[in-house]
mmCIF file of C-alpha atoms in Angstrom:
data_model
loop_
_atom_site.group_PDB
_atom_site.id
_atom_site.type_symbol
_atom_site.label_atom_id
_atom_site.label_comp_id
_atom_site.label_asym_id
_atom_site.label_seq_id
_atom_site.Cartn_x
_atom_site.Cartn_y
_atom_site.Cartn_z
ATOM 1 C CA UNK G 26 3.747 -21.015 11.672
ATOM 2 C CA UNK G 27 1.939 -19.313 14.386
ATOM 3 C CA UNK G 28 4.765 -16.685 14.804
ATOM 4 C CA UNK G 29 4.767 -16.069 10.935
ATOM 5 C CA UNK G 30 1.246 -15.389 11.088
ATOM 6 C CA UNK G 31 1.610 -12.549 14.340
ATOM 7 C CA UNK G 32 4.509 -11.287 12.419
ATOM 8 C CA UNK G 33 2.236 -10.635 9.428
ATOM 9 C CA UNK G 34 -0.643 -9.072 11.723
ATOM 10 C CA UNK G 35 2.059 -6.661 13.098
ATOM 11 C CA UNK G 36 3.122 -5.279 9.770
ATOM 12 C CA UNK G 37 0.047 -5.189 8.470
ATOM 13 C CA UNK G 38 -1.597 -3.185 11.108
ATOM 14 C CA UNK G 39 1.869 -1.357 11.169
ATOM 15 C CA UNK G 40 1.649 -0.264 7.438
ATOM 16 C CA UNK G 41 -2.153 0.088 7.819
ATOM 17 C CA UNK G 42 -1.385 2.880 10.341
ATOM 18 C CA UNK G 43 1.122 4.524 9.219
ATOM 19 C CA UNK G 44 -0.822 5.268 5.913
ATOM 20 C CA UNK G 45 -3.735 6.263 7.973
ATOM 21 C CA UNK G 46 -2.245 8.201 9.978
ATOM 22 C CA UNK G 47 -0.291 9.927 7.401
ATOM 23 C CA UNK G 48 -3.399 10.956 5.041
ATOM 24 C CA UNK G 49 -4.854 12.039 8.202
ATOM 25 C CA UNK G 50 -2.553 14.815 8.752
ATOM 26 C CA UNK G 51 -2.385 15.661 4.810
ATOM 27 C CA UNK G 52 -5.876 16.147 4.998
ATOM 28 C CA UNK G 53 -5.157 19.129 6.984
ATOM 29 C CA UNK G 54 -3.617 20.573 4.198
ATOM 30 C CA UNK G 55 -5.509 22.520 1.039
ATOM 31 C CA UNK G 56 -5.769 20.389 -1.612
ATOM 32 C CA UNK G 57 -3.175 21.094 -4.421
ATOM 33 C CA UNK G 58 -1.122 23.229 -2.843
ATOM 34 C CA UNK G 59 2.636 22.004 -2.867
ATOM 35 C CA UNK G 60 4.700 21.552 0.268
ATOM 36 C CA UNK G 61 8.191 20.982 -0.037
ATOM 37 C CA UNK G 62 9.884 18.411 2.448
ATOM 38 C CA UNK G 63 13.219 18.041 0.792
ATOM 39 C CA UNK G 64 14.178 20.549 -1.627
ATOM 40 C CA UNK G 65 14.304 19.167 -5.499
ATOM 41 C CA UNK G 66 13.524 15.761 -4.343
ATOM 42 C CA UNK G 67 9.912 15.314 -2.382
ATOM 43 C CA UNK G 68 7.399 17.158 -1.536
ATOM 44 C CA UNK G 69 3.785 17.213 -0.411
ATOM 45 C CA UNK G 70 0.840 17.680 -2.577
ATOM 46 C CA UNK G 71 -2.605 16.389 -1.858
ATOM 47 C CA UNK G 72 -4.492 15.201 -4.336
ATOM 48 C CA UNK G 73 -7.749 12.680 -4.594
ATOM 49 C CA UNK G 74 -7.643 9.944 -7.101
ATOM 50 C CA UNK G 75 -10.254 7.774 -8.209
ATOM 51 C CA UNK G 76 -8.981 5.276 -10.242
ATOM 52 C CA UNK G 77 -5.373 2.832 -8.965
ATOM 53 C CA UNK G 78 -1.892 3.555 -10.264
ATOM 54 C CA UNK G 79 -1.195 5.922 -12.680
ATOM 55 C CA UNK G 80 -4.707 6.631 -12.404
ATOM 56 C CA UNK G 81 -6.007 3.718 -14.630
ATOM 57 C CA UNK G 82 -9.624 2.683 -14.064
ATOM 58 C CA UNK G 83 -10.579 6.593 -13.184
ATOM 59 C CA UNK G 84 -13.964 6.149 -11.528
ATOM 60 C CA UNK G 85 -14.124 3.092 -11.394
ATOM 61 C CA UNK G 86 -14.262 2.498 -7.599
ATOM 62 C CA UNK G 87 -16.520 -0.362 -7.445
ATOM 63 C CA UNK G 88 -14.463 -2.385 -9.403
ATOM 64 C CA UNK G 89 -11.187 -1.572 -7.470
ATOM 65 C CA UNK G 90 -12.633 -2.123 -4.421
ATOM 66 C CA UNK G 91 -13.576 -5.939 -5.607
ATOM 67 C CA UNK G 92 -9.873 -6.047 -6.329
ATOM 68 C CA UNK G 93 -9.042 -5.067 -3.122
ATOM 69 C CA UNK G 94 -11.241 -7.193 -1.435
ATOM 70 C CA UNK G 95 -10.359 -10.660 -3.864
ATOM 71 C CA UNK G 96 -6.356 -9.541 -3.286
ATOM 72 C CA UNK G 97 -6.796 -9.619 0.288
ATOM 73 C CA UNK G 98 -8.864 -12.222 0.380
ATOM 74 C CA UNK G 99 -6.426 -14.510 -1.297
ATOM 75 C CA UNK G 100 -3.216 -13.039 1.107
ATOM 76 C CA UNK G 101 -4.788 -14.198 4.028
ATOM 77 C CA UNK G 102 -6.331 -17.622 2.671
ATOM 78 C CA UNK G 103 -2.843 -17.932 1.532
ATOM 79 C CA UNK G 104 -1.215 -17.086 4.925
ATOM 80 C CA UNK G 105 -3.509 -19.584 7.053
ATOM 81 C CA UNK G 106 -3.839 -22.159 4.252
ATOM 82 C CA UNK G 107 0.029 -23.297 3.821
ATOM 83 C CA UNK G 108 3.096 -22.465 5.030
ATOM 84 C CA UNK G 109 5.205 -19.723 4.319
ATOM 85 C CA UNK G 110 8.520 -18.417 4.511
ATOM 86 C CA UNK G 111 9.239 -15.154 6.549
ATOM 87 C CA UNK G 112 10.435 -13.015 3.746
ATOM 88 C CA UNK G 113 6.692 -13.804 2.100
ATOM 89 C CA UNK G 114 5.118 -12.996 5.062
ATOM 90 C CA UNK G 115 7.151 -9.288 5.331
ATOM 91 C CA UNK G 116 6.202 -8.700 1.521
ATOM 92 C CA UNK G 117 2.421 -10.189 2.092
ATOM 93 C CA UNK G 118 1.962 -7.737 5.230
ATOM 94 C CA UNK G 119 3.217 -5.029 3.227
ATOM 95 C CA UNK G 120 1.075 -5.775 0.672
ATOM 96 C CA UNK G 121 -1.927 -6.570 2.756
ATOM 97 C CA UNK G 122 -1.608 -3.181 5.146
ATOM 98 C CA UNK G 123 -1.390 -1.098 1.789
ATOM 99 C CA UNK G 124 -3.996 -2.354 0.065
ATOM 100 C CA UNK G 125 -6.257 -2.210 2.992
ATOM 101 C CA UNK G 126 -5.405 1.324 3.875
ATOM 102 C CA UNK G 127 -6.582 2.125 0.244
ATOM 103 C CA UNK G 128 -9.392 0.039 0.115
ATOM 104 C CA UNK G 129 -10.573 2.268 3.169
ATOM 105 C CA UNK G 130 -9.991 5.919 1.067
ATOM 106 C CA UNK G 131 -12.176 3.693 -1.365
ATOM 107 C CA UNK G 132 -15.210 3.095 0.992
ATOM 108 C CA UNK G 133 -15.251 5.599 2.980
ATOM 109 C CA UNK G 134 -14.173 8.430 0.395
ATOM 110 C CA UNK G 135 -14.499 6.868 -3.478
ATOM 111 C CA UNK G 136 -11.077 8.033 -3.963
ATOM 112 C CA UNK G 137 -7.478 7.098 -2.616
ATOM 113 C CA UNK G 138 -5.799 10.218 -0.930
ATOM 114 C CA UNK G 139 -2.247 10.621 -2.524
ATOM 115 C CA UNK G 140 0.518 13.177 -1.602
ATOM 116 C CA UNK G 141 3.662 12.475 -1.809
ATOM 117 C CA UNK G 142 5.690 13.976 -5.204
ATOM 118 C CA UNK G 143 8.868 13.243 -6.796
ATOM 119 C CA UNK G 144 10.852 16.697 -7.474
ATOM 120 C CA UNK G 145 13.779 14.687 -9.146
ATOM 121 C CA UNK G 146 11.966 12.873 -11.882
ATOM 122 C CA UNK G 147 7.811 12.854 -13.039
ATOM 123 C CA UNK G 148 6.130 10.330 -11.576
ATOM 124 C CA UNK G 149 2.426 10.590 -10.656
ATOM 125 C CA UNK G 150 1.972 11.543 -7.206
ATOM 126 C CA UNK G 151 1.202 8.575 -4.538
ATOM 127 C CA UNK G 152 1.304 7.423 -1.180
ATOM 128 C CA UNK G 153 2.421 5.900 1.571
ATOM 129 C CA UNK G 154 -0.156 2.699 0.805
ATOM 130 C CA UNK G 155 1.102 2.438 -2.548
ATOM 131 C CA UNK G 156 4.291 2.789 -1.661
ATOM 132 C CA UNK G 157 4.504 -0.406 1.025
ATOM 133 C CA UNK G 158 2.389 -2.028 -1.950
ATOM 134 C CA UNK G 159 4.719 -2.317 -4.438
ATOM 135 C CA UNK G 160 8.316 -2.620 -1.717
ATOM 136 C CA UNK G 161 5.835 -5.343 -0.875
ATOM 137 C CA UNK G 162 5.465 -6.828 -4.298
ATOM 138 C CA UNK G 163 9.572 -6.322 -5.069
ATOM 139 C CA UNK G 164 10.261 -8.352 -1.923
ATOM 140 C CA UNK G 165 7.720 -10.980 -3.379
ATOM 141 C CA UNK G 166 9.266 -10.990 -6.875
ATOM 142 C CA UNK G 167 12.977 -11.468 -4.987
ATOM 143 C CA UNK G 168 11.941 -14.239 -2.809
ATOM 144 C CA UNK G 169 10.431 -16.202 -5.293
ATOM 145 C CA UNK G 170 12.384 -15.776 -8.239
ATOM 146 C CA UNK G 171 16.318 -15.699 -6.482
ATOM 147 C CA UNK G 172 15.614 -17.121 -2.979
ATOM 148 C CA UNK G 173 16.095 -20.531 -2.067
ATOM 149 C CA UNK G 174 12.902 -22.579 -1.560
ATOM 150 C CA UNK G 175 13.715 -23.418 2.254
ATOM 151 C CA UNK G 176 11.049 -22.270 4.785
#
């Protein structure tokens, strides 16, 4: 139990950083102006959105931030409260270090920072936070609807 829970402060602080980090350096860059990383299949652009996915609830930062903030708060009663099984704990830290790192573009900014486009199909651009957020959520969605119940 003890080790699940060190496991999930790792990758949470892990993921936390890494998006940090990452929209610290793309803050160097002017906003909207493209980058390309790999030819016809990522590049950089950075953008600021105020509202969550897809941009839903533009402006609306209050709000998200109470998300946040009830989301988390429900991972980590979760994670002390019962016991869980290590591929919930991966997908929870995930989860947790993503949403936190937005939460933070929230306070501190009242937008999320988002950079990273798709060249090989539309999709709005995003980043790293959102990305761990929903890998996160898949691994979730697995575990609980095709993995054994064992611990």
């Amino acid at each position: 139990m003890k080790r699940n829970r060190i496991i999930f402060f790792v990758i949470t602080v892990l993921t936390l950083l890494i998006d940090q980090i990452s929209k610290y350096v793309i803050e160097l860059q002017p906003i909207n102006e493209k980058v390309t990383i790999i030819p016809h299949l990522i590049s950089f652009e950075k953008v600021y959105n105020s509202g969550a996915a897809f941009s839903i609830m533009q402006n609306n930062t209050f709000i998200l931030i109470f998300i946040s903030l009830v989301v988390l708060g429900f991972v980590f009663w979760h994670i002390f409260k019962n016991e869980v099984k290590l591929i919930e704990i991966i997908a929870l830290g995930l989860i947790s270090g993503g949403a936190i790192g937005n939460l933070i573009d929230r306070v501190f900014h009242g937008f999320v920072i988002d950079f990273i486009q798709t060249e090989f199909i539309t999709f709005p651009i995003f980043n790293f936070a959102d990305t761990f957020i929903n890998i996160g959520v898949i691994i979730l969605i697995v575990s609980i609807l095709f993995l054994k119940n064992d611990k």
